[in-house]
């Protein structure tokens, strides 16, 4: 039962254009959503997050949008650069009785930005 | 500034062999985690620890054991390796102790493990 889904395994975008990565979730109890970026042979690194009480968060070229009614999250990268080529993981956090919280990751979307 | 360090980076084992993966963090984080990453399945939590001397099961704990004897170290053990445990293993750490926080996890660069 995948609570966090990234339905597009890959995405190809021209340099300078907008990249839109999508994520759907099933559990309305999630408190925070995060995006991580992963380069080959490296671990994921945190990119941007959004609280469940917000609908938008922006950090430079990266903006995350949250549509709670649709249980949908998206990451916009504008303008896209070749260095943005990586795998992007969507993650969701919810509270649990033991351990305080739980993070659930999507399967990832590989972004190719063509020069 | 090392962050999270995993050793070894690569390892090939035969079925039935045992081994221990080591994770060390220098950020004084309370929480540490072990994940495995398989194609098309994202990151799945194996075990985690909310502090020195504590461990708990994650999503896919079978076949693995862990220990957190020191705050900075989190060890993942495979007692009898199986081909199904071929994967890339990531260790992570974080500060957060509550759900109402976006405190991100800091990951190591991974250990690629092949079981023949």
Short mmCIF file of N, CA and C in Angstrom, two decimals, chain A residues 32-100:
data_model
loop_
_atom_site.label_atom_id
_atom_site.label_comp_id
_atom_site.label_asym_id
_atom_site.label_seq_id
_atom_site.Cartn_x
_atom_site.Cartn_y
_atom_site.Cartn_z
N UNK A 32 3.72 17.17 7.21
CA UNK A 32 4.71 17.88 6.41
C UNK A 32 5.03 17.07 5.18
N UNK A 33 5.42 17.78 4.13
CA UNK A 33 5.86 17.15 2.89
C UNK A 33 7.22 17.72 2.51
N UNK A 34 8.10 16.85 2.06
CA UNK A 34 9.45 17.27 1.73
C UNK A 34 9.82 16.75 0.34
N UNK A 35 10.72 17.44 -0.29
CA UNK A 35 11.35 16.97 -1.53
C UNK A 35 12.85 16.81 -1.28
N UNK A 36 13.36 15.66 -1.74
CA UNK A 36 14.78 15.38 -1.67
C UNK A 36 15.28 15.21 -3.09
N UNK A 37 16.56 15.55 -3.27
CA UNK A 37 17.22 15.42 -4.56
C UNK A 37 18.37 14.44 -4.40
N UNK A 38 18.54 13.55 -5.40
CA UNK A 38 19.59 12.56 -5.30
C UNK A 38 20.38 12.47 -6.60
N UNK A 39 21.70 12.65 -6.47
CA UNK A 39 22.61 12.42 -7.59
C UNK A 39 23.13 10.99 -7.52
N UNK A 40 23.58 10.44 -8.66
CA UNK A 40 24.14 9.07 -8.66
C UNK A 40 25.29 8.94 -7.67
N UNK A 41 25.33 7.82 -6.99
CA UNK A 41 26.40 7.47 -6.04
C UNK A 41 26.46 8.40 -4.83
N UNK A 42 25.39 9.16 -4.62
CA UNK A 42 25.32 10.00 -3.43
C UNK A 42 24.01 9.73 -2.70
N UNK A 43 23.94 10.16 -1.43
CA UNK A 43 22.69 10.04 -0.71
C UNK A 43 21.74 11.17 -1.06
N UNK A 44 20.44 11.00 -0.77
CA UNK A 44 19.49 12.09 -1.00
C UNK A 44 19.84 13.31 -0.15
N UNK A 45 19.56 14.49 -0.67
CA UNK A 45 19.74 15.72 0.10
C UNK A 45 18.43 16.50 0.11
N UNK A 46 18.15 17.11 1.24
CA UNK A 46 16.92 17.86 1.40
C UNK A 46 16.89 19.07 0.47
N UNK A 47 15.73 19.31 -0.15
CA UNK A 47 15.59 20.41 -1.09
C UNK A 47 14.64 21.48 -0.56
N UNK A 48 13.40 21.10 -0.27
CA UNK A 48 12.40 22.06 0.15
C UNK A 48 11.26 21.31 0.83
N UNK A 49 10.52 21.99 1.70
CA UNK A 49 9.41 21.33 2.39
C UNK A 49 8.21 22.27 2.45
N UNK A 50 7.08 21.71 2.85
CA UNK A 50 5.88 22.50 3.03
C UNK A 50 5.04 21.89 4.13
N UNK A 51 4.50 22.74 4.99
CA UNK A 51 3.59 22.29 6.03
C UNK A 51 2.22 22.00 5.44
N UNK A 52 1.49 21.11 6.07
CA UNK A 52 0.15 20.77 5.57
C UNK A 52 -0.85 21.92 5.71
N UNK A 53 -0.47 22.95 6.47
CA UNK A 53 -1.38 24.09 6.62
C UNK A 53 -1.11 25.19 5.59
N UNK A 54 -0.11 24.97 4.75
CA UNK A 54 0.22 25.93 3.70
C UNK A 54 -0.17 25.36 2.34
N UNK A 55 -0.19 26.21 1.33
CA UNK A 55 -0.43 25.70 -0.02
C UNK A 55 0.71 26.01 -0.98
N UNK A 56 1.70 26.79 -0.49
CA UNK A 56 2.83 27.12 -1.35
C UNK A 56 4.03 27.47 -0.49
N UNK A 57 5.19 27.03 -0.96
CA UNK A 57 6.45 27.45 -0.34
C UNK A 57 7.49 27.61 -1.43
N UNK A 58 8.22 28.71 -1.38
CA UNK A 58 9.15 29.05 -2.46
C UNK A 58 10.55 29.25 -1.90
N UNK A 59 11.54 28.75 -2.63
CA UNK A 59 12.93 28.93 -2.25
C UNK A 59 13.76 29.05 -3.52
N UNK A 60 14.00 30.28 -3.93
CA UNK A 60 14.78 30.50 -5.16
C UNK A 60 14.04 29.96 -6.37
N UNK A 61 14.70 29.07 -7.10
CA UNK A 61 14.10 28.51 -8.32
C UNK A 61 13.09 27.40 -8.02
N UNK A 62 12.98 27.01 -6.77
CA UNK A 62 12.15 25.87 -6.39
C UNK A 62 10.89 26.33 -5.64
N UNK A 63 9.75 25.83 -6.10
CA UNK A 63 8.48 26.13 -5.44
C UNK A 63 7.71 24.82 -5.28
N UNK A 64 7.18 24.61 -4.09
CA UNK A 64 6.35 23.44 -3.86
C UNK A 64 4.92 23.91 -3.63
N UNK A 65 3.99 23.24 -4.30
CA UNK A 65 2.57 23.53 -4.19
C UNK A 65 1.86 22.34 -3.56
N UNK A 66 0.92 22.63 -2.66
CA UNK A 66 0.16 21.57 -2.01
C UNK A 66 -1.33 21.79 -2.24
N UNK A 67 -1.98 20.79 -2.78
CA UNK A 67 -3.43 20.82 -3.00
C UNK A 67 -4.03 19.72 -2.12
N UNK A 68 -4.49 20.13 -0.94
CA UNK A 68 -4.96 19.15 0.04
C UNK A 68 -6.22 18.45 -0.40
N UNK A 69 -7.10 19.14 -1.08
CA UNK A 69 -8.35 18.51 -1.50
C UNK A 69 -8.09 17.40 -2.51
N UNK A 70 -7.07 17.59 -3.34
CA UNK A 70 -6.72 16.58 -4.33
C UNK A 70 -5.66 15.62 -3.82
N UNK A 71 -5.13 15.87 -2.62
CA UNK A 71 -4.03 15.09 -2.05
C UNK A 71 -2.88 15.01 -3.06
N UNK A 72 -2.47 16.18 -3.50
CA UNK A 72 -1.47 16.28 -4.56
C UNK A 72 -0.44 17.34 -4.21
N UNK A 73 0.80 17.00 -4.51
CA UNK A 73 1.95 17.85 -4.23
C UNK A 73 2.75 17.99 -5.53
N UNK A 74 3.27 19.19 -5.78
CA UNK A 74 4.11 19.32 -6.97
C UNK A 74 5.31 20.21 -6.66
N UNK A 75 6.40 19.93 -7.35
CA UNK A 75 7.63 20.73 -7.25
C UNK A 75 7.88 21.37 -8.60
N UNK A 76 7.99 22.70 -8.60
CA UNK A 76 8.28 23.44 -9.82
C UNK A 76 9.71 23.96 -9.77
N UNK A 77 10.45 23.75 -10.83
CA UNK A 77 11.81 24.27 -10.93
C UNK A 77 11.86 25.21 -12.14
N UNK A 78 12.11 26.50 -11.85
CA UNK A 78 12.13 27.50 -12.91
C UNK A 78 13.28 28.49 -12.68
N UNK A 79 14.19 28.72 -13.66
CA UNK A 79 14.32 27.92 -14.87
C UNK A 79 15.12 26.66 -14.58
N UNK A 80 14.87 25.60 -15.34
CA UNK A 80 15.60 24.35 -15.15
C UNK A 80 17.02 24.49 -15.69
N UNK A 81 17.96 23.85 -14.98
CA UNK A 81 19.36 23.89 -15.37
C UNK A 81 19.88 22.46 -15.50
N UNK A 82 20.91 22.24 -16.31
CA UNK A 82 21.45 20.88 -16.46
C UNK A 82 21.85 20.25 -15.11
N UNK A 83 22.33 21.07 -14.18
CA UNK A 83 22.71 20.57 -12.87
C UNK A 83 21.54 20.08 -12.03
N UNK A 84 20.31 20.36 -12.48
CA UNK A 84 19.13 19.86 -11.78
C UNK A 84 18.83 18.41 -12.14
N UNK A 85 19.53 17.88 -13.12
CA UNK A 85 19.32 16.48 -13.52
C UNK A 85 19.68 15.57 -12.35
N UNK A 86 18.67 14.85 -11.86
CA UNK A 86 18.84 14.03 -10.65
C UNK A 86 17.54 13.25 -10.46
N UNK A 87 17.51 12.42 -9.42
CA UNK A 87 16.26 11.76 -9.01
C UNK A 87 15.67 12.58 -7.87
N UNK A 88 14.38 12.86 -7.96
CA UNK A 88 13.69 13.64 -6.94
C UNK A 88 12.70 12.75 -6.20
N UNK A 89 12.84 12.72 -4.87
CA UNK A 89 11.94 11.93 -4.03
C UNK A 89 10.98 12.86 -3.29
N UNK A 90 9.74 12.51 -3.33
CA UNK A 90 8.73 13.15 -2.50
C UNK A 90 8.63 12.37 -1.21
N UNK A 91 8.45 13.05 -0.07
CA UNK A 91 8.33 12.37 1.21
C UNK A 91 7.26 13.05 2.05
N UNK A 92 6.60 12.28 2.90
CA UNK A 92 5.55 12.81 3.75
C UNK A 92 5.78 12.36 5.19
N UNK A 93 5.49 13.25 6.13
CA UNK A 93 5.71 12.97 7.54
C UNK A 93 4.38 12.99 8.29
N UNK A 94 4.18 11.99 9.13
CA UNK A 94 3.01 12.01 10.00
C UNK A 94 3.40 11.53 11.39
N UNK A 95 2.62 11.93 12.37
CA UNK A 95 2.90 11.53 13.74
C UNK A 95 2.51 10.09 13.97
N UNK A 96 3.31 9.38 14.78
CA UNK A 96 2.99 8.02 15.19
C UNK A 96 3.20 7.89 16.68
N UNK A 97 2.57 6.88 17.27
CA UNK A 97 2.62 6.74 18.73
C UNK A 97 4.02 6.43 19.21
N UNK A 98 4.72 5.53 18.49
CA UNK A 98 6.08 5.13 18.88
C UNK A 98 7.07 5.81 17.95
N UNK A 99 8.01 6.54 18.51
CA UNK A 99 9.05 7.18 17.70
C UNK A 99 8.72 8.61 17.34
N UNK A 100 7.48 9.04 17.56
CA UNK A 100 7.13 10.43 17.34
C UNK A 100 6.62 10.75 15.96
#
